[in-house]
Amino acid sequence: MTSFETEQGDELRDFVHQLCSFDTTGGKEGPAQEWLLDRLSEIGFETYEWTAHAEELAEHPSFPDDPVEIEHTEASAGGPSLAERPSVAGVLEFGNPDDGSTLVLNGHMDVVPVARESWETDPFEPTWDGDDLTARGAVDMKSGVAACVFAAKHLADHAEGLNGRLVVESVVGEEEGGLGAAAAALSNPYPFERDAAIVAEPTDLTPVTAVEGTVMKQLHIEGRSAHAATRWRGENVLPHFEAISHAFSELEAERNESVTHPLYDEFPISWPIVIGTVEAGTWSSSVPATLTAEMRFGVAPGETVDEVEAMYEERLADVVEENDWLREHPPTFERFSIQFESAETDADEPIVGALQSAMDDSGLDTTLRGETYGADSRHYVAAGIPTVLFGPGTIEQAHFPNETVHWPDVVTAGTVLTGTARTFLG
């Protein structure tokens, strides 16, 4: 059989270049999705399209309870509604599809915002330097989307011995908690069931079977203002925040020792917390009387968001109990934004073995890994669909200025995805 690279290489390269030319910052995915839907149809896919519904997502544990808050997320505020942000897919059928399995190859079309002053090139004018492609989305994750499309295309050209269905999805709003993937998991957009999935996130061509969850919390502390010349008449919120921050860091260290998982031994901090924003005070010559901080807490595979949230709420309660001011003026500690449940797929699942077999054929290390980030895989796992992450590029390039993917890795990813699908549908 002709190799994936020989048959698909040049066309794949042009496809990725065009895809990266679209500005698909959250909320702007529509034109690129329309372009992709046309390409899928031209290749011979049966195409599907769906949109997320805020009312349905509001019932999902990952999303806010208020549909209005979901409809107007930070990334899409002032932009298109969810009804104008389609997720799209193409389906190929082989042999007698109802007697075979169905495999989903998934990627997301949205990209994170760009700080253009930090880029050496225009982020939406793809730039090649030999085998390196620089563009926003080159890594996260338009190269992965393209590798999925052309793996399916290659199998369509060499369908002998295959039985089942291959689905290629491009979803929207992954960076906003997985709008398109959650909708697909909650309300199957296809007239058939799905047996397994691969999400082509940038994994350095390694197989990732576990992803971490996160809980997002906002802390608000009230003190008492006073003139700087008589600061003793006020109640400064900063020492109280420092005490809470220290207590949370201690709990992080305790959890790093007590909560273990074999796929996370390599990380110096397996379940990290980050206090990402802190706003305090109103004037340099006044005692700061209010403080608001937003923070993220890691959730290990096997834990729930609720369990980890309760741990940090209990630790905050301990700090409050030991402080006279905080007992009289208890801080608020509320969820905000999107919550990510952790997810894990068992190593014995057929999709894991199929991926490892194809990776072995390409000379890649098949050791299973876990990652400290969240991904759309959690939505499919929650729906009972075993899901693995595998794709080209490194997470260290994702979301960064001058985002760059090494082209041979994209070709290798396409080769491995082709082999995985052939084994799974064989």
Tab-separated table of C-alpha atoms in Angstrom:
chain	number	residue	atom	x	y	z
A	1	MET	CA	0.000	0.000	0.000
A	2	THR	CA	1.226	3.493	-0.816
A	3	SER	CA	2.315	5.379	2.288
A	4	PHE	CA	0.204	8.081	3.888
A	5	GLU	CA	2.938	10.667	3.318
A	6	THR	CA	3.353	9.838	-0.380
A	7	GLU	CA	-0.363	10.058	-1.118
A	8	GLN	CA	-1.509	12.803	1.252
A	9	GLY	CA	1.575	14.905	2.030
A	10	ASP	CA	1.305	17.871	-0.367
A	11	GLU	CA	-2.471	18.139	-0.154
A	12	LEU	CA	-2.341	17.876	3.627
A	13	ARG	CA	0.235	20.652	3.803
A	14	ASP	CA	-1.939	22.980	1.704
A	15	PHE	CA	-5.011	22.043	3.759
A	16	VAL	CA	-3.329	22.985	7.051
A	17	HIS	CA	-1.998	26.221	5.562
A	18	GLN	CA	-5.494	27.274	4.493
A	19	LEU	CA	-7.055	26.226	7.784
A	20	CYS	CA	-4.540	28.302	9.760
A	21	SER	CA	-5.381	31.328	7.601
A	22	PHE	CA	-8.787	31.606	9.297
A	23	ASP	CA	-9.017	33.683	12.478
A	24	THR	CA	-11.043	31.260	14.587
A	25	THR	CA	-10.604	32.967	17.925
A	26	GLY	CA	-13.479	31.784	20.140
A	27	GLY	CA	-16.771	32.817	18.594
A	28	LYS	CA	-15.386	33.270	15.068
A	29	GLU	CA	-15.270	29.644	13.971
A	30	GLY	CA	-18.174	29.887	11.484
A	31	PRO	CA	-16.349	30.682	8.195
A	32	ALA	CA	-13.677	28.041	8.813
A	33	GLN	CA	-16.292	25.441	9.698
A	34	GLU	CA	-18.197	26.216	6.501
A	35	TRP	CA	-14.973	25.856	4.500
A	36	LEU	CA	-14.195	22.558	6.235
A	37	LEU	CA	-17.704	21.218	5.655
A	38	ASP	CA	-17.307	21.904	1.927
A	39	ARG	CA	-13.932	20.125	1.864
A	40	LEU	CA	-15.359	17.089	3.670
A	41	SER	CA	-18.212	16.902	1.190
A	42	GLU	CA	-15.798	17.142	-1.746
A	43	ILE	CA	-13.711	14.288	-0.348
A	44	GLY	CA	-16.813	12.095	-0.090
A	45	PHE	CA	-17.852	12.314	3.548
A	46	GLU	CA	-21.503	12.338	4.564
A	47	THR	CA	-21.627	15.575	6.531
A	48	TYR	CA	-23.312	16.550	9.789
A	49	GLU	CA	-23.693	19.824	11.664
A	50	TRP	CA	-24.911	20.707	15.156
A	51	THR	CA	-24.913	23.584	17.622
A	52	ALA	CA	-24.812	23.748	21.400
A	53	HIS	CA	-27.831	24.956	23.350
A	54	ALA	CA	-27.254	27.042	26.465
A	55	GLU	CA	-30.288	25.609	28.262
A	56	GLU	CA	-28.986	22.066	27.822
A	57	LEU	CA	-25.417	22.952	28.819
A	58	ALA	CA	-26.697	24.704	31.953
A	59	GLU	CA	-27.712	21.242	33.223
A	60	HIS	CA	-24.157	19.969	32.665
A	61	PRO	CA	-21.782	20.037	35.679
A	62	SER	CA	-18.994	21.682	33.673
A	63	PHE	CA	-20.947	24.814	32.833
A	64	PRO	CA	-22.561	27.701	34.758
A	65	ASP	CA	-26.173	27.210	35.830
A	66	ASP	CA	-27.268	30.381	34.038
A	67	PRO	CA	-27.875	29.858	30.279
A	68	VAL	CA	-27.252	33.572	29.672
A	69	GLU	CA	-23.751	33.234	31.126
A	70	ILE	CA	-23.052	30.285	28.800
A	71	GLU	CA	-24.434	32.067	25.744
A	72	HIS	CA	-22.159	35.057	26.350
A	73	THR	CA	-18.871	33.580	27.530
A	74	GLU	CA	-15.817	35.769	27.889
A	75	ALA	CA	-14.428	34.529	24.569
A	76	SER	CA	-17.632	35.126	22.625
A	77	ALA	CA	-19.018	38.187	24.411
A	78	GLY	CA	-20.434	40.531	21.818
A	79	GLY	CA	-19.896	37.917	19.126
A	80	PRO	CA	-22.055	35.247	17.513
A	81	SER	CA	-24.605	33.297	19.525
A	82	LEU	CA	-24.188	29.560	20.056
A	83	ALA	CA	-26.660	29.012	17.217
A	84	GLU	CA	-24.168	30.711	14.894
A	85	ARG	CA	-21.242	28.532	16.013
A	86	PRO	CA	-21.663	25.150	14.302
A	87	SER	CA	-19.668	22.037	15.027
A	88	VAL	CA	-19.265	19.894	11.917
A	89	ALA	CA	-18.387	16.326	11.062
A	90	GLY	CA	-17.899	13.963	8.183
A	91	VAL	CA	-18.682	10.223	8.199
A	92	LEU	CA	-17.233	7.479	6.026
A	93	GLU	CA	-18.780	4.008	5.990
A	94	PHE	CA	-16.902	0.804	5.206
A	95	GLY	CA	-18.163	-2.670	4.399
A	96	ASN	CA	-21.321	-3.403	6.365
A	97	PRO	CA	-21.121	-0.499	8.822
A	98	ASP	CA	-23.838	-1.758	11.163
A	99	ASP	CA	-21.822	-4.920	11.781
A	100	GLY	CA	-18.616	-3.018	12.561
A	101	SER	CA	-17.402	-0.438	15.062
A	102	THR	CA	-17.516	3.346	14.911
A	103	LEU	CA	-14.429	5.431	15.646
A	104	VAL	CA	-14.492	9.214	16.124
A	105	LEU	CA	-11.444	11.349	15.295
A	106	ASN	CA	-12.000	14.671	17.023
A	107	GLY	CA	-10.414	18.113	17.000
A	108	HIS	CA	-11.448	21.669	17.810
A	109	MET	CA	-11.508	24.647	15.464
A	110	ASP	CA	-11.351	27.503	17.993
A	111	VAL	CA	-8.049	29.071	19.027
A	112	VAL	CA	-7.099	31.276	21.959
A	113	PRO	CA	-6.759	35.065	21.567
A	114	VAL	CA	-3.557	36.571	20.200
A	115	ALA	CA	-1.268	39.236	21.671
A	116	ARG	CA	-0.034	40.394	18.274
A	117	GLU	CA	2.751	42.537	19.723
A	118	SER	CA	4.381	39.317	20.984
A	119	TRP	CA	4.429	37.669	17.549
A	120	GLU	CA	7.228	37.954	15.021
A	121	THR	CA	4.801	37.185	12.167
A	122	ASP	CA	1.096	37.717	11.483
A	123	PRO	CA	-0.516	34.874	13.479
A	124	PHE	CA	-3.144	34.309	10.776
A	125	GLU	CA	-0.753	34.404	7.838
A	126	PRO	CA	0.904	30.968	8.107
A	127	THR	CA	4.677	31.158	7.772
A	128	TRP	CA	6.933	28.276	6.784
A	129	ASP	CA	10.570	27.951	7.793
A	130	GLY	CA	11.673	24.715	6.217
A	131	ASP	CA	9.672	22.012	7.989
A	132	ASP	CA	8.292	24.348	10.659
A	133	LEU	CA	4.897	26.035	10.350
A	134	THR	CA	4.157	29.087	12.503
A	135	ALA	CA	0.562	30.286	12.963
A	136	ARG	CA	-2.021	30.580	15.676
A	137	GLY	CA	-3.637	27.155	15.820
A	138	ALA	CA	-0.792	25.352	14.048
A	139	VAL	CA	-0.338	23.246	17.185
A	140	ASP	CA	-3.605	23.740	19.064
A	141	MET	CA	-5.036	22.186	17.041
A	142	LYS	CA	-5.595	22.664	13.327
A	143	SER	CA	-2.754	20.351	12.336
A	144	GLY	CA	-4.437	17.678	14.443
A	145	VAL	CA	-7.791	18.318	12.768
A	146	ALA	CA	-6.166	18.029	9.345
A	147	ALA	CA	-4.342	14.819	10.294
A	148	CYS	CA	-7.729	13.322	11.220
A	149	VAL	CA	-9.297	14.374	7.914
A	150	PHE	CA	-6.495	12.983	5.786
A	151	ALA	CA	-6.181	9.764	7.778
A	152	ALA	CA	-9.838	9.135	6.951
A	153	LYS	CA	-9.285	10.159	3.318
A	154	HIS	CA	-6.385	7.727	3.022
A	155	LEU	CA	-8.516	4.887	4.393
A	156	ALA	CA	-11.301	5.754	1.956
A	157	ASP	CA	-8.795	5.191	-0.841
A	158	HIS	CA	-7.679	1.857	0.689
A	159	ALA	CA	-10.849	0.476	2.248
A	160	GLU	CA	-10.219	-3.215	1.724
A	161	GLY	CA	-10.881	-5.268	4.848
A	162	LEU	CA	-12.589	-2.442	6.743
A	163	ASN	CA	-15.985	-2.697	8.398
A	164	GLY	CA	-17.660	0.106	10.338
A	165	ARG	CA	-17.696	3.892	10.403
A	166	LEU	CA	-15.049	6.581	10.725
A	167	VAL	CA	-16.187	10.001	11.950
A	168	VAL	CA	-14.068	13.155	11.718
A	169	GLU	CA	-15.293	15.987	13.959
A	170	SER	CA	-14.348	19.655	14.193
A	171	VAL	CA	-15.986	21.160	17.264
A	172	VAL	CA	-16.208	24.731	18.548
A	173	GLY	CA	-15.607	26.297	21.941
A	174	GLU	CA	-13.114	23.782	23.344
A	175	GLU	CA	-11.208	26.598	25.010
A	176	GLU	CA	-14.513	27.649	26.642
A	177	GLY	CA	-15.095	24.279	28.259
A	178	GLY	CA	-15.979	22.157	25.248
A	179	LEU	CA	-19.216	23.649	23.904
A	180	GLY	CA	-19.368	21.528	20.751
A	181	ALA	CA	-18.041	18.313	22.292
A	182	ALA	CA	-20.360	18.563	25.298
A	183	ALA	CA	-23.316	19.049	22.962
A	184	ALA	CA	-22.249	16.004	20.908
A	185	ALA	CA	-21.886	13.906	24.063
A	186	LEU	CA	-25.229	14.989	25.521
A	187	SER	CA	-27.245	14.711	22.291
A	188	ASN	CA	-25.667	12.335	19.791
A	189	PRO	CA	-25.782	14.167	16.420
A	190	TYR	CA	-25.488	10.899	14.477
A	191	PRO	CA	-28.007	8.142	13.742
A	192	PHE	CA	-25.596	5.517	15.146
A	193	GLU	CA	-23.656	4.874	18.355
A	194	ARG	CA	-19.966	5.678	18.864
A	195	ASP	CA	-17.597	3.010	20.165
A	196	ALA	CA	-14.371	4.960	20.739
A	197	ALA	CA	-12.690	8.298	20.047
A	198	ILE	CA	-9.292	9.871	19.591
A	199	VAL	CA	-8.851	13.578	20.312
A	200	ALA	CA	-5.889	14.859	18.299
A	201	GLU	CA	-4.603	17.379	20.826
A	202	PRO	CA	-0.849	18.147	20.793
A	203	THR	CA	0.624	15.310	22.852
A	204	ASP	CA	4.148	15.120	21.410
A	205	LEU	CA	3.023	11.967	19.575
A	206	THR	CA	2.475	10.171	22.882
A	207	PRO	CA	-0.695	8.346	23.999
A	208	VAL	CA	-2.567	10.180	26.779
A	209	THR	CA	-5.267	8.187	28.552
A	210	ALA	CA	-5.834	10.418	31.607
A	211	VAL	CA	-6.495	14.141	31.873
A	212	GLU	CA	-6.756	16.255	34.981
A	213	GLY	CA	-9.821	18.152	36.049
A	214	THR	CA	-10.052	21.673	37.408
A	215	VAL	CA	-12.333	23.643	39.659
A	216	MET	CA	-12.409	27.423	39.261
A	217	LYS	CA	-13.182	29.507	42.356
A	218	GLN	CA	-13.433	33.211	43.147
A	219	LEU	CA	-12.476	34.427	46.625
A	220	HIS	CA	-13.720	37.771	47.962
A	221	ILE	CA	-12.492	39.301	51.227
A	222	GLU	CA	-13.914	42.408	52.908
A	223	GLY	CA	-11.794	44.566	55.224
A	224	ARG	CA	-12.162	48.184	56.349
A	225	SER	CA	-10.704	51.224	54.611
A	226	ALA	CA	-8.717	53.945	56.379
A	227	HIS	CA	-6.355	56.781	55.462
A	228	ALA	CA	-2.782	55.607	55.071
A	229	ALA	CA	-1.711	58.083	57.808
A	230	THR	CA	-3.903	56.182	60.283
A	231	ARG	CA	-3.797	52.733	58.814
A	232	TRP	CA	-4.316	51.124	62.237
A	233	ARG	CA	-7.942	52.289	62.055
A	234	GLY	CA	-8.503	50.082	58.988
A	235	GLU	CA	-8.471	46.357	58.353
A	236	ASN	CA	-6.049	45.437	55.584
A	237	VAL	CA	-7.275	42.523	53.464
A	238	LEU	CA	-3.786	41.559	52.282
A	239	PRO	CA	-2.607	39.733	55.427
A	240	HIS	CA	-5.846	37.753	55.417
A	241	PHE	CA	-5.329	36.818	51.796
A	242	GLU	CA	-1.745	35.779	52.516
A	243	ALA	CA	-2.940	33.470	55.292
A	244	ILE	CA	-5.496	31.864	52.984
A	245	SER	CA	-2.989	31.554	50.142
A	246	HIS	CA	-0.481	29.904	52.486
A	247	ALA	CA	-3.117	27.446	53.714
A	248	PHE	CA	-4.038	26.534	50.147
A	249	SER	CA	-0.370	25.995	49.250
A	250	GLU	CA	-0.001	23.676	52.220
A	251	LEU	CA	-3.019	21.681	51.082
A	252	GLU	CA	-1.584	21.472	47.572
A	253	ALA	CA	1.636	20.013	49.009
A	254	GLU	CA	-0.313	17.538	51.151
A	255	ARG	CA	-2.352	16.387	48.159
A	256	ASN	CA	0.784	16.030	46.066
A	257	GLU	CA	1.982	13.459	48.597
A	258	SER	CA	-1.286	11.698	49.453
A	259	VAL	CA	-3.096	11.593	46.083
A	260	THR	CA	-1.107	9.371	43.760
A	261	HIS	CA	-1.597	8.046	40.239
A	262	PRO	CA	0.938	6.001	38.230
A	263	LEU	CA	0.592	8.208	35.149
A	264	TYR	CA	1.429	11.377	37.109
A	265	ASP	CA	4.622	10.397	38.927
A	266	GLU	CA	6.736	12.432	36.478
A	267	PHE	CA	5.209	15.779	37.471
A	268	PRO	CA	6.794	17.799	40.296
A	269	ILE	CA	3.304	18.985	41.253
A	270	SER	CA	0.617	16.574	40.133
A	271	TRP	CA	-2.481	18.535	41.180
A	272	PRO	CA	-1.386	22.175	41.003
A	273	ILE	CA	-3.247	25.242	42.161
A	274	VAL	CA	-2.784	28.666	40.611
A	275	ILE	CA	-4.059	31.974	41.921
A	276	GLY	CA	-4.285	33.633	38.549
A	277	THR	CA	-5.701	37.068	39.347
A	278	VAL	CA	-5.710	39.254	42.459
A	279	GLU	CA	-7.345	42.684	42.671
A	280	ALA	CA	-7.146	44.624	45.929
A	281	GLY	CA	-7.642	48.178	47.093
A	282	THR	CA	-8.678	51.325	45.268
A	283	TRP	CA	-6.037	53.947	46.091
A	284	SER	CA	-2.365	53.962	47.024
A	285	SER	CA	-2.986	56.117	50.076
A	286	SER	CA	-5.827	54.033	51.486
A	287	VAL	CA	-5.825	50.753	53.407
A	288	PRO	CA	-7.033	48.100	50.928
A	289	ALA	CA	-10.505	47.105	52.095
A	290	THR	CA	-11.558	44.649	49.376
A	291	LEU	CA	-9.820	41.830	47.576
A	292	THR	CA	-11.000	39.491	44.829
A	293	ALA	CA	-8.878	36.577	43.645
A	294	GLU	CA	-9.593	33.966	40.995
A	295	MET	CA	-7.953	30.571	41.250
A	296	ARG	CA	-7.755	27.129	39.687
A	297	PHE	CA	-7.438	23.842	41.597
A	298	GLY	CA	-6.283	20.569	40.001
A	299	VAL	CA	-8.521	17.480	40.205
A	300	ALA	CA	-6.897	14.053	39.926
A	301	PRO	CA	-8.320	11.255	37.756
A	302	GLY	CA	-10.742	9.383	39.990
A	303	GLU	CA	-11.636	12.510	41.975
A	304	THR	CA	-14.634	14.729	41.355
A	305	VAL	CA	-14.715	18.504	41.147
A	306	ASP	CA	-17.079	18.512	44.143
A	307	GLU	CA	-14.654	16.511	46.296
A	308	VAL	CA	-11.674	18.765	45.614
A	309	GLU	CA	-13.764	21.905	46.014
A	310	ALA	CA	-14.900	20.668	49.427
A	311	MET	CA	-11.267	20.152	50.526
A	312	TYR	CA	-10.323	23.740	49.790
A	313	GLU	CA	-13.534	25.083	51.290
A	314	GLU	CA	-12.770	23.177	54.479
A	315	ARG	CA	-9.216	24.557	54.575
A	316	LEU	CA	-10.591	28.083	54.111
A	317	ALA	CA	-13.025	27.471	56.967
A	318	ASP	CA	-10.076	26.528	59.207
A	319	VAL	CA	-8.363	29.851	58.440
A	320	VAL	CA	-11.575	31.771	59.081
A	321	GLU	CA	-12.159	30.023	62.400
A	322	GLU	CA	-8.701	31.046	63.658
A	323	ASN	CA	-9.104	34.740	62.727
A	324	ASP	CA	-11.288	37.140	64.721
A	325	TRP	CA	-11.922	39.506	61.786
A	326	LEU	CA	-12.727	36.757	59.259
A	327	ARG	CA	-15.101	35.065	61.705
A	328	GLU	CA	-17.079	38.303	61.885
A	329	HIS	CA	-16.674	39.049	58.179
A	330	PRO	CA	-16.466	35.662	56.438
A	331	PRO	CA	-15.108	35.736	52.864
A	332	THR	CA	-17.130	34.395	49.972
A	333	PHE	CA	-15.713	31.542	47.915
A	334	GLU	CA	-17.795	30.796	44.828
A	335	ARG	CA	-17.403	28.889	41.589
A	336	PHE	CA	-17.038	30.850	38.380
A	337	SER	CA	-16.445	30.097	34.712
A	338	ILE	CA	-16.118	26.485	33.496
A	339	GLN	CA	-15.364	23.422	35.620
A	340	PHE	CA	-13.429	20.462	34.173
A	341	GLU	CA	-14.041	16.953	35.442
A	342	SER	CA	-11.074	14.592	35.237
A	343	ALA	CA	-11.251	11.634	32.859
A	344	GLU	CA	-9.432	8.372	32.281
A	345	THR	CA	-9.700	5.526	29.788
A	346	ASP	CA	-8.628	2.047	30.841
A	347	ALA	CA	-5.433	0.731	29.267
A	348	ASP	CA	-7.248	-2.468	28.249
A	349	GLU	CA	-9.716	-0.685	25.950
A	350	PRO	CA	-9.402	-1.795	22.294
A	351	ILE	CA	-8.817	1.774	21.094
A	352	VAL	CA	-5.760	2.039	23.359
A	353	GLY	CA	-4.300	-1.175	21.988
A	354	ALA	CA	-5.040	-0.153	18.395
A	355	LEU	CA	-3.266	3.177	18.904
A	356	GLN	CA	-0.251	1.588	20.586
A	357	SER	CA	0.036	-0.963	17.764
A	358	ALA	CA	0.063	1.783	15.118
A	359	MET	CA	2.546	3.826	17.136
A	360	ASP	CA	4.827	0.795	17.451
A	361	ASP	CA	4.750	0.400	13.670
A	362	SER	CA	6.016	4.016	13.411
A	363	GLY	CA	8.756	3.449	15.988
A	364	LEU	CA	7.145	5.628	18.684
A	365	ASP	CA	7.214	5.157	22.443
A	366	THR	CA	3.850	3.629	23.405
A	367	THR	CA	4.088	4.334	27.148
A	368	LEU	CA	0.742	5.663	28.372
A	369	ARG	CA	0.723	9.100	29.999
A	370	GLY	CA	-1.489	11.417	31.983
A	371	GLU	CA	-1.619	15.190	31.555
A	372	THR	CA	-2.281	18.031	33.992
A	373	TYR	CA	-4.580	19.850	31.568
A	374	GLY	CA	-8.216	19.191	30.678
A	375	ALA	CA	-9.553	18.258	27.247
A	376	ASP	CA	-12.738	17.462	25.364
A	377	SER	CA	-12.039	13.773	25.951
A	378	ARG	CA	-13.791	14.108	29.315
A	379	HIS	CA	-17.147	14.718	27.626
A	380	TYR	CA	-16.897	11.532	25.572
A	381	VAL	CA	-15.626	9.444	28.477
A	382	ALA	CA	-18.561	10.683	30.561
A	383	ALA	CA	-20.866	9.513	27.746
A	384	GLY	CA	-19.347	6.032	27.926
A	385	ILE	CA	-17.082	6.429	24.886
A	386	PRO	CA	-13.469	5.303	25.577
A	387	THR	CA	-11.240	8.153	24.422
A	388	VAL	CA	-7.501	8.681	23.986
A	389	LEU	CA	-5.525	11.840	23.212
A	390	PHE	CA	-2.869	11.620	20.496
A	391	GLY	CA	-1.606	14.276	18.133
A	392	PRO	CA	1.275	16.299	16.672
A	393	GLY	CA	2.982	19.207	18.389
A	394	THR	CA	3.801	19.971	21.989
A	395	ILE	CA	1.591	21.572	24.613
A	396	GLU	CA	4.515	23.905	25.320
A	397	GLN	CA	3.756	25.634	21.995
A	398	ALA	CA	-0.006	25.810	22.540
A	399	HIS	CA	-1.361	29.267	23.489
A	400	PHE	CA	2.130	30.756	23.073
A	401	PRO	CA	3.357	33.511	20.725
A	402	ASN	CA	4.911	32.238	17.489
A	403	GLU	CA	3.075	28.914	17.868
A	404	THR	CA	4.981	26.413	15.719
A	405	VAL	CA	4.496	22.796	14.657
A	406	HIS	CA	7.203	20.590	13.144
A	407	TRP	CA	5.716	19.272	9.902
A	408	PRO	CA	7.160	15.724	10.017
A	409	ASP	CA	5.258	15.258	13.296
A	410	VAL	CA	1.990	16.073	11.502
A	411	VAL	CA	2.744	13.453	8.854
A	412	THR	CA	3.626	10.917	11.538
A	413	ALA	CA	0.378	11.679	13.363
A	414	GLY	CA	-1.584	11.116	10.163
A	415	THR	CA	0.214	7.825	9.595
A	416	VAL	CA	-0.505	6.637	13.137
A	417	LEU	CA	-4.155	7.698	13.025
A	418	THR	CA	-4.532	5.831	9.737
A	419	GLY	CA	-3.032	2.681	11.222
A	420	THR	CA	-5.107	2.984	14.386
A	421	ALA	CA	-8.351	3.300	12.461
A	422	ARG	CA	-7.417	0.392	10.187
A	423	THR	CA	-6.816	-1.857	13.191
A	424	PHE	CA	-9.933	-0.693	15.042
A	425	LEU	CA	-12.200	-1.083	12.005
A	426	GLY	CA	-10.493	-4.195	10.666
